[in-house]
Coordinates of C-alpha atoms and ligand atoms in Angstrom, one line a residue:
M1 CA 52.2 -59.2 81.2
I2 CA 52.0 -56.3 78.7
K3 CA 49.8 -57.1 75.8
E4 CA 51.1 -56.2 72.3
R5 CA 49.2 -53.4 70.6
V6 CA 47.1 -53.9 67.5
L7 CA 45.8 -51.1 65.3
S8 CA 43.8 -51.1 62.1
G9 CA 41.5 -48.9 60.2
M10 CA 38.7 -49.1 57.8
Q11 CA 37.9 -46.4 55.2
S12 CA 34.3 -45.0 55.4
S13 CA 34.0 -45.0 51.6
G14 CA 30.9 -47.1 51.4
R15 CA 28.7 -49.7 53.0
L16 CA 30.5 -52.8 54.4
H17 CA 29.9 -56.1 52.7
L18 CA 30.2 -59.8 53.6
G19 CA 33.8 -59.8 52.4
N20 CA 34.7 -57.1 55.0
L21 CA 33.1 -59.2 57.7
L22 CA 34.8 -62.4 56.8
G23 CA 38.1 -61.0 55.6
A24 CA 38.7 -58.4 58.3
L25 CA 36.1 -57.9 61.0
E26 CA 35.9 -61.4 62.4
N27 CA 39.7 -61.4 62.6
W28 CA 39.6 -58.1 64.5
V29 CA 37.1 -59.5 66.9
A30 CA 39.2 -62.5 67.6
M31 CA 42.3 -60.4 68.3
Q32 CA 40.5 -58.5 71.1
E33 CA 41.1 -61.4 73.4
S34 CA 44.9 -61.4 73.2
Y35 CA 45.9 -57.9 72.3
E36 CA 45.3 -54.3 73.2
C37 CA 43.3 -53.2 70.2
F38 CA 42.7 -49.9 68.5
Y39 CA 40.3 -49.8 65.6
F40 CA 39.2 -46.7 63.8
V41 CA 37.1 -45.3 61.0
A42 CA 39.5 -43.7 58.5
D43 CA 37.2 -41.0 57.3
W44 CA 40.0 -38.6 56.1
H45 CA 41.3 -41.5 54.0
A46 CA 37.9 -41.9 52.5
I47 CA 38.0 -38.2 51.4
S48 CA 41.2 -38.8 49.4
T49 CA 39.3 -40.6 46.7
N50 CA 35.8 -39.3 47.3
Y51 CA 36.4 -35.6 47.8
Q52 CA 34.0 -34.6 45.1
D53 CA 31.1 -36.1 47.0
T54 CA 31.3 -36.4 50.7
S55 CA 27.6 -36.5 51.3
E56 CA 27.6 -40.1 52.6
L57 CA 30.6 -40.0 54.8
R58 CA 28.8 -39.4 58.1
Q59 CA 26.3 -42.1 57.3
N60 CA 29.1 -44.5 56.3
M61 CA 30.8 -43.8 59.6
V62 CA 27.8 -44.8 61.7
D63 CA 27.1 -47.7 59.5
I64 CA 30.7 -49.0 60.1
G65 CA 30.1 -48.5 63.8
V66 CA 26.9 -50.5 63.7
N67 CA 28.5 -53.3 61.8
W68 CA 31.6 -53.3 64.1
L69 CA 29.4 -53.7 67.2
A70 CA 27.2 -56.3 65.5
A71 CA 30.2 -58.3 64.6
G72 CA 31.4 -58.4 68.2
L73 CA 33.9 -55.5 68.6
N74 CA 33.5 -54.6 72.2
P75 CA 34.2 -51.0 73.4
E76 CA 35.0 -52.5 76.8
K77 CA 37.9 -54.5 75.3
S78 CA 39.0 -52.3 72.3
T79 CA 39.3 -48.7 71.6
L80 CA 36.9 -47.9 68.8
F81 CA 37.4 -44.4 67.3
V82 CA 37.2 -42.1 64.4
Q83 CA 40.2 -40.6 62.7
S84 CA 38.8 -37.1 62.3
L85 CA 38.0 -36.9 66.0
V86 CA 41.7 -37.3 66.9
P87 CA 43.4 -34.3 65.3
Q88 CA 46.9 -35.6 66.3
H89 CA 46.7 -37.8 63.2
A90 CA 46.7 -34.7 61.0
V91 CA 49.6 -33.1 63.0
L92 CA 51.8 -36.2 62.7
Y93 CA 50.9 -36.4 59.0
V94 CA 52.2 -32.9 58.4
L95 CA 55.4 -33.6 60.3
L96 CA 56.0 -36.9 58.5
G97 CA 55.3 -35.1 55.2
M98 CA 58.4 -33.0 55.9
I99 CA 60.7 -36.0 55.9
T100 CA 59.0 -38.3 53.4
P101 CA 61.0 -38.4 50.1
L102 CA 58.5 -38.1 47.2
P103 CA 59.9 -41.2 45.3
W104 CA 58.9 -43.4 48.3
L105 CA 55.3 -42.4 47.5
E106 CA 55.5 -42.4 43.7
R107 CA 56.5 -46.0 43.7
M108 CA 53.5 -47.3 45.7
V109 CA 51.8 -49.9 43.7
S110 CA 48.3 -49.1 45.0
Y111 CA 48.8 -45.5 44.1
K112 CA 49.9 -46.3 40.5
E113 CA 47.1 -48.8 40.1
K114 CA 44.4 -46.5 41.3
M115 CA 45.8 -43.6 39.2
E116 CA 45.5 -45.9 36.2
N117 CA 42.1 -47.4 36.9
I118 CA 40.1 -44.5 38.3
K119 CA 39.5 -42.1 35.5
D120 CA 36.2 -40.5 36.4
R121 CA 37.9 -38.0 38.9
N122 CA 41.2 -36.3 39.2
L123 CA 43.4 -38.1 41.7
Y124 CA 46.5 -36.1 40.9
T125 CA 46.3 -34.5 44.3
H126 CA 48.6 -33.9 47.3
G127 CA 46.2 -35.8 49.6
F128 CA 46.0 -38.9 47.4
L129 CA 49.8 -39.2 46.9
G130 CA 50.1 -38.6 50.7
Y131 CA 47.6 -41.3 51.6
P132 CA 50.2 -43.8 52.8
V133 CA 51.9 -41.0 55.0
L134 CA 48.6 -40.4 56.7
Q135 CA 48.3 -44.2 57.2
A136 CA 51.8 -44.3 58.7
A137 CA 50.8 -41.5 61.1
D138 CA 47.7 -43.5 62.1
I139 CA 49.9 -46.5 63.0
M140 CA 52.9 -44.7 64.5
L141 CA 50.8 -42.5 66.9
Y142 CA 49.7 -45.7 68.8
K143 CA 53.1 -47.4 68.6
A144 CA 51.3 -50.4 67.2
N145 CA 53.2 -53.7 67.1
L146 CA 50.8 -55.4 64.8
V147 CA 48.6 -54.2 62.0
P148 CA 46.0 -56.6 60.6
V149 CA 45.7 -55.7 56.9
G150 CA 45.1 -57.4 53.6
Q151 CA 47.7 -58.2 50.9
D152 CA 47.1 -54.9 49.2
Q153 CA 48.3 -52.9 52.2
L154 CA 51.7 -54.6 52.8
Q155 CA 53.6 -51.9 50.9
H156 CA 52.0 -49.2 53.1
L157 CA 53.2 -51.1 56.1
E158 CA 56.7 -51.3 54.7
L159 CA 56.6 -47.5 54.1
T160 CA 55.6 -47.1 57.7
R161 CA 58.5 -49.1 58.9
D162 CA 60.8 -47.0 56.6
L163 CA 59.4 -43.8 58.0
V164 CA 59.9 -45.0 61.6
R165 CA 63.6 -45.8 60.9
H166 CA 64.1 -42.5 58.9
F167 CA 62.6 -40.5 61.8
H168 CA 64.8 -42.2 64.4
E169 CA 68.0 -41.7 62.3
L170 CA 67.2 -38.1 61.6
Y171 CA 66.4 -37.0 65.2
K172 CA 68.4 -39.6 67.2
K173 CA 65.4 -40.3 69.4
K174 CA 63.6 -43.6 69.5
V175 CA 59.9 -42.5 69.7
F176 CA 58.1 -45.1 67.5
V177 CA 57.7 -48.8 67.2
E178 CA 58.3 -50.7 63.9
P179 CA 54.9 -52.3 63.2
K180 CA 54.5 -55.7 61.6
A181 CA 51.6 -56.7 59.3
K182 CA 49.4 -59.4 60.5
M183 CA 47.7 -61.3 57.7
A184 CA 44.6 -63.3 58.5
K185 CA 44.1 -66.8 57.3
V186 CA 40.8 -66.3 55.6
K187 CA 39.1 -68.0 52.7
K188 CA 38.6 -65.5 49.8
L189 CA 35.0 -64.7 49.4
P190 CA 34.1 -63.9 45.7
G191 CA 31.5 -61.5 44.7
I192 CA 28.3 -62.7 43.1
D193 CA 29.9 -62.4 39.7
G194 CA 33.0 -64.4 40.7
R195 CA 35.4 -61.5 40.8
K196 CA 36.7 -60.2 44.2
M197 CA 33.8 -58.9 46.3
S198 CA 34.0 -55.1 46.1
K199 CA 31.5 -52.3 46.3
S200 CA 32.9 -50.8 43.2
Y201 CA 32.3 -53.9 41.1
N202 CA 28.6 -54.0 42.0
N203 CA 28.9 -57.6 43.0
A204 CA 28.7 -57.3 46.8
I205 CA 26.3 -58.7 49.4
F206 CA 26.1 -55.9 51.9
L207 CA 25.9 -56.4 55.6
S208 CA 22.9 -54.0 55.5
D209 CA 21.1 -56.1 52.9
S210 CA 17.9 -57.6 54.2
K211 CA 17.6 -61.4 54.2
K212 CA 15.4 -61.1 51.2
D213 CA 17.9 -59.0 49.2
R214 CA 20.7 -61.4 50.1
N215 CA 18.7 -64.3 48.9
K216 CA 17.8 -62.5 45.7
K217 CA 21.4 -61.9 45.0
I218 CA 22.3 -65.5 45.6
M219 CA 19.6 -66.7 43.4
S220 CA 21.0 -64.4 40.6
I221 CA 24.5 -65.9 40.8
V222 CA 25.6 -67.4 37.5
T223 CA 26.4 -71.1 37.9
D224 CA 28.3 -73.4 35.6
P225 CA 27.5 -71.9 32.2
Q226 CA 27.7 -75.4 30.6
R227 CA 24.8 -76.5 32.8
V228 CA 21.8 -75.3 30.9
R229 CA 19.2 -77.9 31.6
R230 CA 18.5 -79.7 34.9
D231 CA 19.9 -83.0 33.6
D232 CA 23.1 -81.5 32.3
K233 CA 26.0 -82.6 34.5
G234 CA 27.8 -79.7 36.2
N235 CA 31.3 -78.7 37.2
P236 CA 31.3 -77.1 40.6
D237 CA 34.9 -75.9 40.1
V238 CA 33.7 -73.2 37.7
C239 CA 30.6 -72.4 39.7
N240 CA 30.4 -69.4 42.0
V241 CA 27.6 -70.8 44.1
Y242 CA 29.9 -73.7 44.9
A243 CA 32.6 -71.2 46.0
F244 CA 30.1 -69.7 48.4
H245 CA 29.2 -73.2 49.7
K246 CA 32.8 -73.8 50.5
I247 CA 32.6 -71.0 53.0
F248 CA 29.1 -71.3 54.4
T249 CA 28.4 -75.1 54.2
S250 CA 29.9 -78.0 56.2
A251 CA 32.8 -79.7 54.6
Q252 CA 30.9 -83.0 54.6
R253 CA 28.0 -81.5 52.7
V254 CA 30.3 -79.6 50.3
K255 CA 31.7 -83.0 49.2
E256 CA 28.2 -84.3 48.7
I257 CA 27.2 -81.3 46.6
D258 CA 30.4 -81.7 44.5
S259 CA 29.4 -85.2 43.4
A260 CA 25.7 -84.5 43.2
C261 CA 26.4 -81.6 40.9
R262 CA 28.7 -83.7 38.7
D263 CA 26.0 -86.4 38.5
A264 CA 23.2 -83.9 38.0
F265 CA 21.5 -85.3 41.1
I266 CA 21.0 -81.7 42.4
G267 CA 19.6 -78.8 40.4
C268 CA 21.1 -75.3 40.6
V269 CA 17.9 -73.8 42.1
D270 CA 17.9 -76.3 45.0
C271 CA 21.7 -75.8 45.4
K272 CA 21.2 -72.1 45.7
K273 CA 18.3 -72.4 48.1
E274 CA 20.5 -74.5 50.3
L275 CA 23.1 -71.8 50.3
T276 CA 20.6 -69.1 51.2
K277 CA 19.6 -71.2 54.2
N278 CA 23.2 -71.7 55.4
L279 CA 24.0 -68.1 54.9
A280 CA 21.0 -67.0 56.9
E281 CA 22.0 -69.4 59.7
R282 CA 25.5 -68.1 59.7
M283 CA 24.4 -64.5 59.7
G284 CA 21.6 -64.9 62.2
P285 CA 23.3 -63.7 65.4
F286 CA 25.0 -60.9 63.4
D287 CA 21.7 -59.7 61.9
E288 CA 20.0 -59.7 65.2
K289 CA 22.7 -57.5 66.8
R290 CA 22.8 -55.4 63.7
A291 CA 19.1 -54.6 64.0
Y292 CA 19.7 -53.7 67.6
F293 CA 22.4 -51.1 67.0
E294 CA 20.8 -49.9 63.8
A295 CA 17.9 -48.7 66.0
R296 CA 20.4 -47.1 68.5
K297 CA 22.6 -45.0 66.3
D298 CA 23.0 -42.4 69.0
E299 CA 24.5 -45.0 71.2
V300 CA 26.9 -46.0 68.5
N301 CA 28.0 -42.4 67.9
E302 CA 28.5 -42.1 71.7
I303 CA 30.7 -45.2 71.7
L304 CA 32.8 -43.8 68.9
R305 CA 33.1 -40.4 70.6
E306 CA 34.2 -42.0 73.9
G307 CA 36.7 -44.2 72.1
S308 CA 38.1 -41.2 70.3
A309 CA 38.7 -39.4 73.6
K310 CA 40.5 -42.4 74.8
A311 CA 42.6 -42.7 71.6
E312 CA 43.4 -39.0 71.8
K313 CA 45.1 -39.5 75.2
V314 CA 47.5 -42.0 73.6
A315 CA 48.0 -40.0 70.5
A316 CA 48.7 -36.8 72.4
K317 CA 51.4 -38.5 74.4
T318 CA 53.2 -39.8 71.4
L319 CA 52.9 -36.4 69.6
G320 CA 54.5 -34.7 72.7
E321 CA 57.4 -37.1 72.3
V322 CA 57.6 -36.2 68.6
E323 CA 57.6 -32.5 69.2
N324 CA 60.3 -33.0 71.7
A325 CA 62.4 -34.9 69.3
L326 CA 61.9 -32.2 66.7
N327 CA 62.7 -29.5 69.2
I328 CA 59.4 -27.7 68.7
S329 CA 57.8 -28.5 72.0
V330 CA 56.2 -25.6 73.7
R331 CA 54.0 -27.7 76.0
Ligands
LIG1 N1 44.4 -48.1 53.9 C1 43.6 -49.0 54.6 C2 42.7 -49.7 53.7 O1 42.3 -49.2 52.7 C3 42.8 -48.3 55.7 C4 43.7 -47.7 56.7 C5 43.9 -46.3 57.0 C6 44.5 -48.4 57.7 N2 44.8 -46.2 58.0 C7 45.2 -47.4 58.4 C8 44.7 -49.8 57.9 C9 46.1 -47.8 59.4 C10 45.6 -50.1 58.9 C11 46.3 -49.1 59.6 O2 42.3 -50.8 54.0
SF4_2 FE1 26.8 -74.7 40.9 FE2 25.3 -76.1 42.6 FE3 24.5 -75.7 40.1 FE4 26.5 -77.3 40.6 S1 24.4 -77.6 41.3 S2 26.5 -75.8 39.0 S3 27.5 -76.3 42.4 S4 24.8 -74.2 41.6

């Protein structure tokens, strides 16, 4: 039986955090068992918003590799690669750029939102507007059937499907596959301030944080603001520590904490300490493997290079078909 193909990418625009592990990575790991998976570091995409300072890109790339392997992505099962090591991504991006109507890009919600929210640098660039075209090229090169992404990426997937159809109609050759988004059923992990966990909000628990740093961050979480003294009764529903418990603590115990909080039987400090313990337990195996790969970055780089060579074979084959369809093939 032929396995369906999965492809997804992660931008190397910063260190990965707990939200990335729970929201994406664990899901990617699970998919290795039933699909043929391609996962890559989107380092060119990271440049689209960080072109002014690329000093950390290489470091971020290895950091992503370390975290991937620690989380359980397995190079024997999945192809783990780096976008910039597979130049076919750029070639298909150029060719798709020739047929992409500008209004399709100008209406992207993520584009408009970022243009509005990011004011400290000029994002009125060709590359930033073309971001979703590059993403479409990433996906189309591998003829992926399924693309695990978050809610915010659905419109990019829709654009990819549009481009697939547009290409087929223009050149009367069916080269690509229309990919479907695959949304994971994950509980949303808030940041330590209650907003979405994000490196840009300064509220993230990083996968590279030491146990001590993680615990410090947890102890600093603001709890129910009405609960000032130990004998004040609390409301877990407005408490961010409780939101974490719902993810890292057993359902039974979460219930107990709920009523203990409402009756002021448990204090916030103890409640947080219990969370640090559960988090440490949950992260134990990951931390161990992370330390292993952190000490073997050469090995991690080698895995990414080998994966990229494998990916390039697939990408080159598709690109050959594209050039054929476009009547520019000289190979
Ligand atoms: N845009 C994606 C994100 O920010 C990253 C990405 C780049 C991607 N290329 C991709 C995801 C291709 C899936 C498929 O999360
Ligand atoms: Fe939050 Fe726990 Fe304090 Fe209740 S006891 S307010 S759930 S930290």
